Short mmCIF file of C-alpha atoms and ligand atoms in Angstrom, two decimals:
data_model
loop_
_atom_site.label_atom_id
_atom_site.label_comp_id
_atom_site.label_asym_id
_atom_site.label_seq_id
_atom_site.Cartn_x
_atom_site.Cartn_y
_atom_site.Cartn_z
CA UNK A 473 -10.43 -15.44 -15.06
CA UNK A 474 -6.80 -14.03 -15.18
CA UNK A 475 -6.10 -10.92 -13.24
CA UNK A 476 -5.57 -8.66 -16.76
CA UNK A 477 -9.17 -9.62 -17.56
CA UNK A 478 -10.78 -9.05 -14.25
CA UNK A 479 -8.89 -5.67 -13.99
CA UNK A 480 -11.18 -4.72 -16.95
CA UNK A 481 -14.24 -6.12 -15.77
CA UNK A 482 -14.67 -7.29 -12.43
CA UNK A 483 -18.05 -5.31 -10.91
CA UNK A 484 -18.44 -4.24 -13.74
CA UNK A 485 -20.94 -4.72 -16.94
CA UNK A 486 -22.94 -2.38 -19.18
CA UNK A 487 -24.86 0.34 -17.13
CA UNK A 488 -28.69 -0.98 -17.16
CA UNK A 489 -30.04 2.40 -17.77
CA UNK A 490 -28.58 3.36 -20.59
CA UNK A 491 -25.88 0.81 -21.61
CA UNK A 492 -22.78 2.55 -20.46
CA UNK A 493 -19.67 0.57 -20.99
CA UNK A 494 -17.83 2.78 -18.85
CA UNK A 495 -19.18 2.42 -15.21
CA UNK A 496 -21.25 5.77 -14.57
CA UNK A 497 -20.57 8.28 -11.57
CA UNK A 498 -23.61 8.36 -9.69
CA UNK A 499 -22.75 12.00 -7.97
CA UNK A 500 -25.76 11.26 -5.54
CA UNK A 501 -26.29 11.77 -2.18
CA UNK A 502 -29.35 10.22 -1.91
CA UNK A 503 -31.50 7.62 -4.06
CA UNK A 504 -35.57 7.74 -4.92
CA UNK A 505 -37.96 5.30 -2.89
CA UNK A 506 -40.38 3.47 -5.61
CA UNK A 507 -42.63 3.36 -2.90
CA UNK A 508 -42.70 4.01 1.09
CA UNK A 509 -41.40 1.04 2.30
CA UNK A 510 -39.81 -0.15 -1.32
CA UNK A 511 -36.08 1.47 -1.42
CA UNK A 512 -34.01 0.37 -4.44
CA UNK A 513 -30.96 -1.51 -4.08
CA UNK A 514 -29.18 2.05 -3.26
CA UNK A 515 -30.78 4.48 -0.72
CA UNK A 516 -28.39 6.64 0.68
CA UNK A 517 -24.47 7.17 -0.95
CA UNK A 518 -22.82 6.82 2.30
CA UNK A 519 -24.82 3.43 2.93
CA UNK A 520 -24.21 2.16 -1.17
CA UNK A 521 -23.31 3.66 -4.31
CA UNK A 522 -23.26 2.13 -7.69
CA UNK A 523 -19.99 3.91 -8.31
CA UNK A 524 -18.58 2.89 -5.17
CA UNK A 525 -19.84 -0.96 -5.65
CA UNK A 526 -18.31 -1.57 -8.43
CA UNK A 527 -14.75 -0.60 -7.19
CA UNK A 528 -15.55 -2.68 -4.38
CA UNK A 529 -16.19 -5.74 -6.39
CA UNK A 530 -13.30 -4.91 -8.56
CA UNK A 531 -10.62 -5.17 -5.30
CA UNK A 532 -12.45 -7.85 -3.69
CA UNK A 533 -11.80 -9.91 -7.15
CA UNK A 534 -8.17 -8.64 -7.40
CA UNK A 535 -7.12 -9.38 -3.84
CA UNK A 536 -8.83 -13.17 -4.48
CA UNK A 537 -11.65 -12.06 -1.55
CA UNK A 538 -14.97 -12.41 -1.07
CA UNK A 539 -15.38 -8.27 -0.05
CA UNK A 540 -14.29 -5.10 -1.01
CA UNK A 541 -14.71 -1.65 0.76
CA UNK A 542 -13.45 1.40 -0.47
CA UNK A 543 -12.75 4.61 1.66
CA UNK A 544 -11.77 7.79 1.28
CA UNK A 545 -8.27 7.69 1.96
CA UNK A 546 -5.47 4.72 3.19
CA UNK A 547 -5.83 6.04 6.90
CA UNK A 548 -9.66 5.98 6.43
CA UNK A 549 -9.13 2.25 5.63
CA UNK A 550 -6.39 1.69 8.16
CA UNK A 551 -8.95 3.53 11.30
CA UNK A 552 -12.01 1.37 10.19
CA UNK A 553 -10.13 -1.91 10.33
CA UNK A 554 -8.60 -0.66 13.66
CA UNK A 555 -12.08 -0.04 14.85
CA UNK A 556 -12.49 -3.68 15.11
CA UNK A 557 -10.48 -3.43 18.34
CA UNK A 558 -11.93 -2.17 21.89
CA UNK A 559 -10.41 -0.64 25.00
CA UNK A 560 -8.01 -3.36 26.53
CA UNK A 561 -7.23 -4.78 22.88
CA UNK A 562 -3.12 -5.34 22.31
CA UNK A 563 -1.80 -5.34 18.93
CA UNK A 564 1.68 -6.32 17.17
CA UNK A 565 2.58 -4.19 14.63
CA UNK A 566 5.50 -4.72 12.89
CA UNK A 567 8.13 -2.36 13.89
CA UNK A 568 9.17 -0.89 10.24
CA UNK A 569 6.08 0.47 8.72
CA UNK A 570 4.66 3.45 6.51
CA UNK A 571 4.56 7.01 9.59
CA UNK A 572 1.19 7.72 9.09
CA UNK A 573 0.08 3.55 9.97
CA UNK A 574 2.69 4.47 13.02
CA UNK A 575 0.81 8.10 14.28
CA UNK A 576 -2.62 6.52 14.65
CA UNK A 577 -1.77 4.11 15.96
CA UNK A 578 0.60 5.88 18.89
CA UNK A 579 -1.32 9.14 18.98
CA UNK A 580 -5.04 7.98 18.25
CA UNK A 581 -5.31 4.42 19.44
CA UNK A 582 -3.59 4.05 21.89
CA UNK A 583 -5.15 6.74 23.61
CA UNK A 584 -8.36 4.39 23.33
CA UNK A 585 -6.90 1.94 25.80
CA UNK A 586 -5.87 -0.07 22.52
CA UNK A 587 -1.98 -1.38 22.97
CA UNK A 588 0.33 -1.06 19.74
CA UNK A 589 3.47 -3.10 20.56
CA UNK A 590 6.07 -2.61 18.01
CA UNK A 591 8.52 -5.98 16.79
CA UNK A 592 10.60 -6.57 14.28
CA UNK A 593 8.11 -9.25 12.33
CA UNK A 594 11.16 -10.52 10.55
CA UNK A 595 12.19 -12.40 13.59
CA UNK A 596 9.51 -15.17 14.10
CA UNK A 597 10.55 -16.14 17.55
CA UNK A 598 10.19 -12.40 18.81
CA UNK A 599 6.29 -12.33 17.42
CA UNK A 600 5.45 -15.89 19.12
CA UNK A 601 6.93 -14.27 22.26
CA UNK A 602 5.11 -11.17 21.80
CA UNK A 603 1.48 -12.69 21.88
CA UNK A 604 -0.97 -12.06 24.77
CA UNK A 605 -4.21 -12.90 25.96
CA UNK A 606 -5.17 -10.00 24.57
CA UNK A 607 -4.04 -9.87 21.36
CA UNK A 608 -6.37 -9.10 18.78
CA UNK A 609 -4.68 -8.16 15.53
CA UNK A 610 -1.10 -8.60 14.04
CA UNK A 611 -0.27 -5.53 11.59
CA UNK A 612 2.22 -6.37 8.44
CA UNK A 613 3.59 -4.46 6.25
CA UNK A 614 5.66 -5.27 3.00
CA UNK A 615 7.87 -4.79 1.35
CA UNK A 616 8.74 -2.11 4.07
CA UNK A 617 9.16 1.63 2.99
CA UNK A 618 11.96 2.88 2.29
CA UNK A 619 14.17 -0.04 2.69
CA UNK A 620 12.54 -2.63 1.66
CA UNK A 621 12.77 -5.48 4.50
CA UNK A 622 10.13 -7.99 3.83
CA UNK A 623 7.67 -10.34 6.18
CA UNK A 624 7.08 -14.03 5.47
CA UNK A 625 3.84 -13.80 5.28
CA UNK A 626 2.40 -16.91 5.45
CA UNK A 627 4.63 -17.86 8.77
CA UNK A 628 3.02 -15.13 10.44
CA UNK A 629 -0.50 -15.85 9.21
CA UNK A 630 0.00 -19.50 10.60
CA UNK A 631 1.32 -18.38 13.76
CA UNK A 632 -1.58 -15.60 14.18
CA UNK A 633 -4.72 -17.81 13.15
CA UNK A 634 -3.60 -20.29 15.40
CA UNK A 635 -4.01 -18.50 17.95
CA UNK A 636 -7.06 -16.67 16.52
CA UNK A 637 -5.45 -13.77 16.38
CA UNK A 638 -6.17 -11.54 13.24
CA UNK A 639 -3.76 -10.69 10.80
CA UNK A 640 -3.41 -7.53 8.29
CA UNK A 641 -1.28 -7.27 5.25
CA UNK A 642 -0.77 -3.63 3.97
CA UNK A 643 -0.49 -4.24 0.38
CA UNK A 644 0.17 -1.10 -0.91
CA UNK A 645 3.61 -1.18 -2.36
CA UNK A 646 3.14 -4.04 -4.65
CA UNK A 647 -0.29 -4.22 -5.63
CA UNK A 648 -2.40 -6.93 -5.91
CA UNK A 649 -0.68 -8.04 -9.08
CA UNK A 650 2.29 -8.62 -7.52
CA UNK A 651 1.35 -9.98 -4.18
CA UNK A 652 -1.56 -11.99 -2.38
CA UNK A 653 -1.35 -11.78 1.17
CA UNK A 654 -5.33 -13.08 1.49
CA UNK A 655 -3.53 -16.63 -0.64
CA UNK A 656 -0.96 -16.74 1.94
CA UNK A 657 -3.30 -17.15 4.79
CA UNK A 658 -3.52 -13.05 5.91
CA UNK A 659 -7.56 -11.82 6.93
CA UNK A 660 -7.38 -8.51 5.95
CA UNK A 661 -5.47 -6.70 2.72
CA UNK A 662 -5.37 -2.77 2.94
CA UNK A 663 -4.24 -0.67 0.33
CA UNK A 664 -3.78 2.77 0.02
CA UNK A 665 -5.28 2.68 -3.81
CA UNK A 666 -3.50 6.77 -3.57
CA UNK A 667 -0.36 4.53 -5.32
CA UNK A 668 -0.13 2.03 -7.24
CA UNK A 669 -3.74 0.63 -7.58
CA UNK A 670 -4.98 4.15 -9.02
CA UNK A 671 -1.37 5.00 -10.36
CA UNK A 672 -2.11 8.35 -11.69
CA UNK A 673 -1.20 10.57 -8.86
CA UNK A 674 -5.03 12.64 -9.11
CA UNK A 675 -7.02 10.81 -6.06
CA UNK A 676 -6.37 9.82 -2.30
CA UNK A 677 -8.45 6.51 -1.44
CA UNK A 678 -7.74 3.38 0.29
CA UNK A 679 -9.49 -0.06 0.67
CA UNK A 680 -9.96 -3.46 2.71
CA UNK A 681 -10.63 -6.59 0.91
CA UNK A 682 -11.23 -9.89 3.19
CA UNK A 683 -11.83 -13.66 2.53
CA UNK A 684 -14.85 -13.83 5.41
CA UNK A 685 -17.59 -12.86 4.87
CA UNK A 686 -18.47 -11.85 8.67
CA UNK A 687 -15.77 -10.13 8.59
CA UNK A 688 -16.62 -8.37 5.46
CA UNK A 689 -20.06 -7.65 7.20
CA UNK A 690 -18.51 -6.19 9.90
CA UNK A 691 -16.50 -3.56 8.12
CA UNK A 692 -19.58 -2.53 5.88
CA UNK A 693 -21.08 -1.30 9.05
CA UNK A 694 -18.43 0.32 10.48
CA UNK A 695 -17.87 1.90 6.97
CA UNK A 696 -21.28 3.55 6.98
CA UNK A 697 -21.36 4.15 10.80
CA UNK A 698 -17.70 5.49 10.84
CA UNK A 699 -18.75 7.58 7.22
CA UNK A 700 -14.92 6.57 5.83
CA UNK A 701 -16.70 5.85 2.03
CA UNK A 702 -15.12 7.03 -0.95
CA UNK A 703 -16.62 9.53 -2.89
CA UNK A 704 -18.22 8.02 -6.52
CA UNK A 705 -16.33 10.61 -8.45
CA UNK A 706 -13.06 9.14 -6.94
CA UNK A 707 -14.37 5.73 -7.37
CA UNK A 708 -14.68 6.39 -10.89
CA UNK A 709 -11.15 7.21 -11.21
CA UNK A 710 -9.84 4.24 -9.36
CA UNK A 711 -11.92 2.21 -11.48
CA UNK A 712 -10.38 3.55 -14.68
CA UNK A 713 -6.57 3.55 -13.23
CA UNK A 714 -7.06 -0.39 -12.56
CA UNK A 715 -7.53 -1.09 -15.92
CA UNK A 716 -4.20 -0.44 -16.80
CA UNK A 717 -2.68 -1.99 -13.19
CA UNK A 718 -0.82 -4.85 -15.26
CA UNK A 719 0.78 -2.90 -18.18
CA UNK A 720 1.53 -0.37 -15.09
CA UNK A 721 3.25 -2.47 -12.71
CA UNK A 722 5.21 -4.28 -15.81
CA UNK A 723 6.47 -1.31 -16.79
CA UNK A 724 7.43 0.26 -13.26
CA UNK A 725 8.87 -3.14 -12.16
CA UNK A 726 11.00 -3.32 -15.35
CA UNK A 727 12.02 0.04 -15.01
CA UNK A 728 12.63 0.07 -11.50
CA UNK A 729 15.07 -3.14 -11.87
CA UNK A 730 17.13 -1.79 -14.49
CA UNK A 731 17.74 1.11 -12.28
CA UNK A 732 18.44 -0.83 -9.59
CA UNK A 733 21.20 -2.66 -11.10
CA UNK A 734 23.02 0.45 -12.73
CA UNK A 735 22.86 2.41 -9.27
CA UNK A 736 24.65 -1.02 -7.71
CA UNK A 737 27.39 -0.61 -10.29
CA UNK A 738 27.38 3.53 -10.08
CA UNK A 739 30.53 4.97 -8.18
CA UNK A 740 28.06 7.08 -6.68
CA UNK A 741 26.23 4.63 -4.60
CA UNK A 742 27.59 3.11 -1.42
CA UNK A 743 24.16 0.68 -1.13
CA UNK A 744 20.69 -0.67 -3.02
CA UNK A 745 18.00 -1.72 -1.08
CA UNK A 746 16.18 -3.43 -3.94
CA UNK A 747 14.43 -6.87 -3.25
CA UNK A 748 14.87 -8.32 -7.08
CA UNK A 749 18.75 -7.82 -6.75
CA UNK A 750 20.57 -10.67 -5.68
CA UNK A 751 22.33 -8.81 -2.74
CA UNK A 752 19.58 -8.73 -1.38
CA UNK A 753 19.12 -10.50 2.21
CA UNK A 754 16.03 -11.75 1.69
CA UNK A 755 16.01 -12.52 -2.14
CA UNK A 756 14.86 -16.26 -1.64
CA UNK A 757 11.50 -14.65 0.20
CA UNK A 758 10.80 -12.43 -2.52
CA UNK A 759 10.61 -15.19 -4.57
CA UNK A 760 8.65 -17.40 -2.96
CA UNK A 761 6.34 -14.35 -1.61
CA UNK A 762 5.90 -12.19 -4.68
CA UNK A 763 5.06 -12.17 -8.28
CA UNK A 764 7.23 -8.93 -8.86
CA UNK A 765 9.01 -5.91 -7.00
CA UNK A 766 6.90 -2.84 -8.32
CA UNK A 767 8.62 0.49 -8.52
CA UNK A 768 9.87 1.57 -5.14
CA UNK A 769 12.91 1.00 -3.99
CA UNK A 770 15.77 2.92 -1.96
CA UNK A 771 19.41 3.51 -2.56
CA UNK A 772 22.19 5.77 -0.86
CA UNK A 773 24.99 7.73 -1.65
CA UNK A 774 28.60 8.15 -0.49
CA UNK A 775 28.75 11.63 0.60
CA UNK A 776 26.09 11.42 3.04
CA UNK A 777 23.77 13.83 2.94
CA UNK A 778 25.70 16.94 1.11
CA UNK A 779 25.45 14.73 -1.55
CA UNK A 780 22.17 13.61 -1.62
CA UNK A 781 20.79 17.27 -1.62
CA UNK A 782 23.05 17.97 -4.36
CA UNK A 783 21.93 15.12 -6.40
CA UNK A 784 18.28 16.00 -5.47
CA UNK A 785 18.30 19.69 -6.45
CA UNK A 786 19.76 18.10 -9.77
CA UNK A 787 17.15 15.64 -11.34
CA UNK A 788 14.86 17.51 -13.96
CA UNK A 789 12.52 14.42 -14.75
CA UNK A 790 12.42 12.74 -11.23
CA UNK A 791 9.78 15.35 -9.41
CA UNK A 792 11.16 16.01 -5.44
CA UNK A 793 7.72 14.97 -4.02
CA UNK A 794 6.61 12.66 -1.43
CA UNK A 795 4.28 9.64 -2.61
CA UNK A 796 4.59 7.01 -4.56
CA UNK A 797 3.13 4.88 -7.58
CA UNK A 798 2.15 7.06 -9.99
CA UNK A 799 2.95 6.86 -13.84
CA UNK A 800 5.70 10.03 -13.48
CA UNK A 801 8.77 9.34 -11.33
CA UNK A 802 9.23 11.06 -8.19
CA UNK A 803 12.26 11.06 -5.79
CA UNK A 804 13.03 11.87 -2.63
CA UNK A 805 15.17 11.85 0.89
CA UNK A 806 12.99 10.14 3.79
CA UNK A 807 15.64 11.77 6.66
CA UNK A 808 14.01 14.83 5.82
CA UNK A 809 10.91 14.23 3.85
CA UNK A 810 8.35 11.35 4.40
CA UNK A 811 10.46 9.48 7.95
CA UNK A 812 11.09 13.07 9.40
CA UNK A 813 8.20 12.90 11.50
CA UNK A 814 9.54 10.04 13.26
CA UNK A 815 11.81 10.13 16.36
CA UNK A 816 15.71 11.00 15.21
CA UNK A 817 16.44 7.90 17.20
CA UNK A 818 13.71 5.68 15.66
CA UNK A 819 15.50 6.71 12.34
CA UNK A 820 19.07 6.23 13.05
CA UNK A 821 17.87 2.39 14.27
CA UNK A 822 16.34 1.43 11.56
CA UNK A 823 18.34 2.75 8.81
CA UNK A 824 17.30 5.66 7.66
CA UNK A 825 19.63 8.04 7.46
CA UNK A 826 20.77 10.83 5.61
CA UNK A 827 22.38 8.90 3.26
CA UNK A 828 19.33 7.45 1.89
CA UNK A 829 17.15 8.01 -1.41
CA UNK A 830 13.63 6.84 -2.23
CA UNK A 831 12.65 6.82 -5.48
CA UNK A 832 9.71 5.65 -7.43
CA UNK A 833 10.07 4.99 -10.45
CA UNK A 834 7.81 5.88 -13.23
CA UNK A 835 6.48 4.50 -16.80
CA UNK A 836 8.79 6.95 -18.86
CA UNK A 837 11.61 5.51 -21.14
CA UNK A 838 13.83 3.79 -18.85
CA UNK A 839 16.80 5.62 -21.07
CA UNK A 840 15.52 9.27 -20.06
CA UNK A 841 14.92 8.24 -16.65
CA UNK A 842 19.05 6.94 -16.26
CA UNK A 843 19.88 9.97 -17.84
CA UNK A 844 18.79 11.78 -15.50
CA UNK A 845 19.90 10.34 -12.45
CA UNK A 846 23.26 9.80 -14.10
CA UNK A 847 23.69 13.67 -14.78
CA UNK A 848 22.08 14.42 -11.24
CA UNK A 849 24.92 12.19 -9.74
CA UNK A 850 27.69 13.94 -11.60
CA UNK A 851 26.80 17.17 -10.41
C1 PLP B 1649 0.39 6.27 1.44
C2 PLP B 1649 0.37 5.07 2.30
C3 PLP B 1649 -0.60 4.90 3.30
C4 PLP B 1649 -1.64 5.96 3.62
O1 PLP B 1649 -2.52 6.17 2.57
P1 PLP B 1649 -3.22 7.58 2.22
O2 PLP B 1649 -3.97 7.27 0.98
O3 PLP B 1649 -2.15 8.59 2.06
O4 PLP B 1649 -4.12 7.91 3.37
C5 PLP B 1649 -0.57 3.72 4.03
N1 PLP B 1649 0.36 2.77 3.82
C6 PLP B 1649 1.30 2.92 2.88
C7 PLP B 1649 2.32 1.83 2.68
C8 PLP B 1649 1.36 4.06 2.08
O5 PLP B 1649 2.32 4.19 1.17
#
């Protein structure tokens, strides 16, 4: 089935109690025994929930994998697949990737005798030099946030499973409609479904879909072990926010590119980091590697950063919040906002400066949203 029909209706069918269309929340902790001995198929809502389930199914059929698990937030995804690593474990990470992916793995896990070694994953020569005995687990990200870089995926899934070495692809900037790392050869797509996949800006969850099954086994039990599950009232949402994923992403990608290309023509702007323009560096990958661009993208301004906070105390429609992926633009300056947890130096290197703008743009009128911008950049 095409992806617009199995965002309708993968995992789920009408409810067999009562004929639901709509998948039910099951707010349950806990499930009735018919008999001692004779659970149902659901005994305990950190274990299984209906809810839940069908979410699960949903991703897994998205993503193109053979399991779904849904948790409670990105970084409750992110620390159960990381709990597939022990003491003594390295790991390549690549060197560009969202803060909070960067924190636990430098303040949590590597305090757990796990080794996080950070390289730039765009050079394919420094990751084949990178590998150990011990390496368990290469960590992707892209496109990169905010500016954009991208990984060739499949190049580093072939280098990785050749040497049995595990590979994860967080997919959360361009949603599954986009892009399909598990296609490409990647073992493990994680999303933070807070964005795109739910799109409505009212839920934090996140998710792992694989293509193995043992694999999918595995993070099952750490799911109920670890206690990362989503909550079914959550799941409920995410399941109605994927319904609309296609018309979403259409809209934000269309959007998003016609923005793109007025900013690289604006007197304003000194730079667009936008992987559907033709400047570019890597505009050959993103069209081998991806279906679209989604909505996030980064741009900056002459005038450093004077000028960005005047610009950014400006916009009306564009809210100044951090996040990403929802149906309402947002906007904001990663020096001081989402990247200002990171070192100063760790910044400066890789790019982002004061300079620089995030923004991610919404479902409005494309008109209203230039409008905007345009006046915000005059002022
Ligand atoms: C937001 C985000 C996360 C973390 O997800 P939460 O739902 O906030 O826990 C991880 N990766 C990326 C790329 C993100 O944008």
């Amino acid at each position: 089935m095409q992806f617009a029909t199995l965002a309708v209706h993968a995992g789920q069918g009408p409810d067999p109690a009562f004929g639901a269309v709509m998948q039910p929340i099951y707010q349950t902790s806990t499930f009735a025994f018919r008999a001692v001995g004779e659970p149902g198929p659901f005994d305990y809502s950190r274990t299984g929930n209906p809810t839940r389930h069908a979410l699960e199914e949903c991703l897994a059929a998205l993503e193109g994998g053979v399991r779904g698990l849904a948790f409670a937030t990105g970084m409750a995804a992110e620390a159960t697949a990381l709990a597939l690593l022990q003491a003594g474990d390295h790991i390549i990470v690549h060197d560009d990737l969202y803060g909070g992916t960067y924190r636990l793995l430098t303040s949590i896990m590597a305090n757990k005798g796990i080794e996080p070694e950070f390289v730039n994953l765009r050079d394919l020569k420094a990751l084949e030099a990178a590998f150990r005995p011990n390496t368990r687990m290469v960590w992707t990200e892209t496109p990169t946030n905010p500016l954009m870089n991208l990984l060739d995926l499949e190049a580093i899934a072939e280098l990785a499973s050749s040497r049995s070495v595990l590979t994860v692809c967080d997919n959360t900037f361009l949603s599954p409609y986009y892009q399909s790392p598990l296609a490409l050869g990647i073992d493990i797509v994680m999303h933070s479904t807070t964005k795109y996949i739910n799109g409505h800006s009212d839920v934090v969850g996140g998710a792992l879909v694989t293509r193995d099954a043992a694999l999918g086994e595995q993070f099952y039990f750490l799911q109920n072990a670890m206690g990362t599950c989503a909550a079914p009232h959550d799941c409920f949402l995410v399941l109605r926010g994927i319904k609309t994923l296609p018309l979403r992403m259409e809209a934000h990608n269309a959007n998003a590119l016609a923005i793109a290309h007025w900013l690289e023509a604006h007197p304003s702007v000194s730079a667009v980091h936008h992987p559907g323009l033709d400047s570019h560096p890597q505009r050959e990958l993103a069209r081998r590697q991806m279906r679209g661009f989604g909505g996030t993208f980064s741009f900056r301004l002459k005038g450093g950063d004077a000028a960005v906070q005047r610009f950014l105390n400006a916009v009306k429609l564009f809210a100044l919040a951090e996040s990403l992926g929802g149906v309402e633009s947002l906007i904001e300056q990663p020096w001081t906002m989402t990247h200002a947890s990171m070192p100063e130096d760790v910044r400066v290197k890789a790019g982002i400066t004061a300079d620089l703008v995030r923004i991610s743009v919404g479902i409005e009128h494309v008109d209203d949203l230039m409008a905007d911008l345009d006046r915000a950049l005059k002022a």
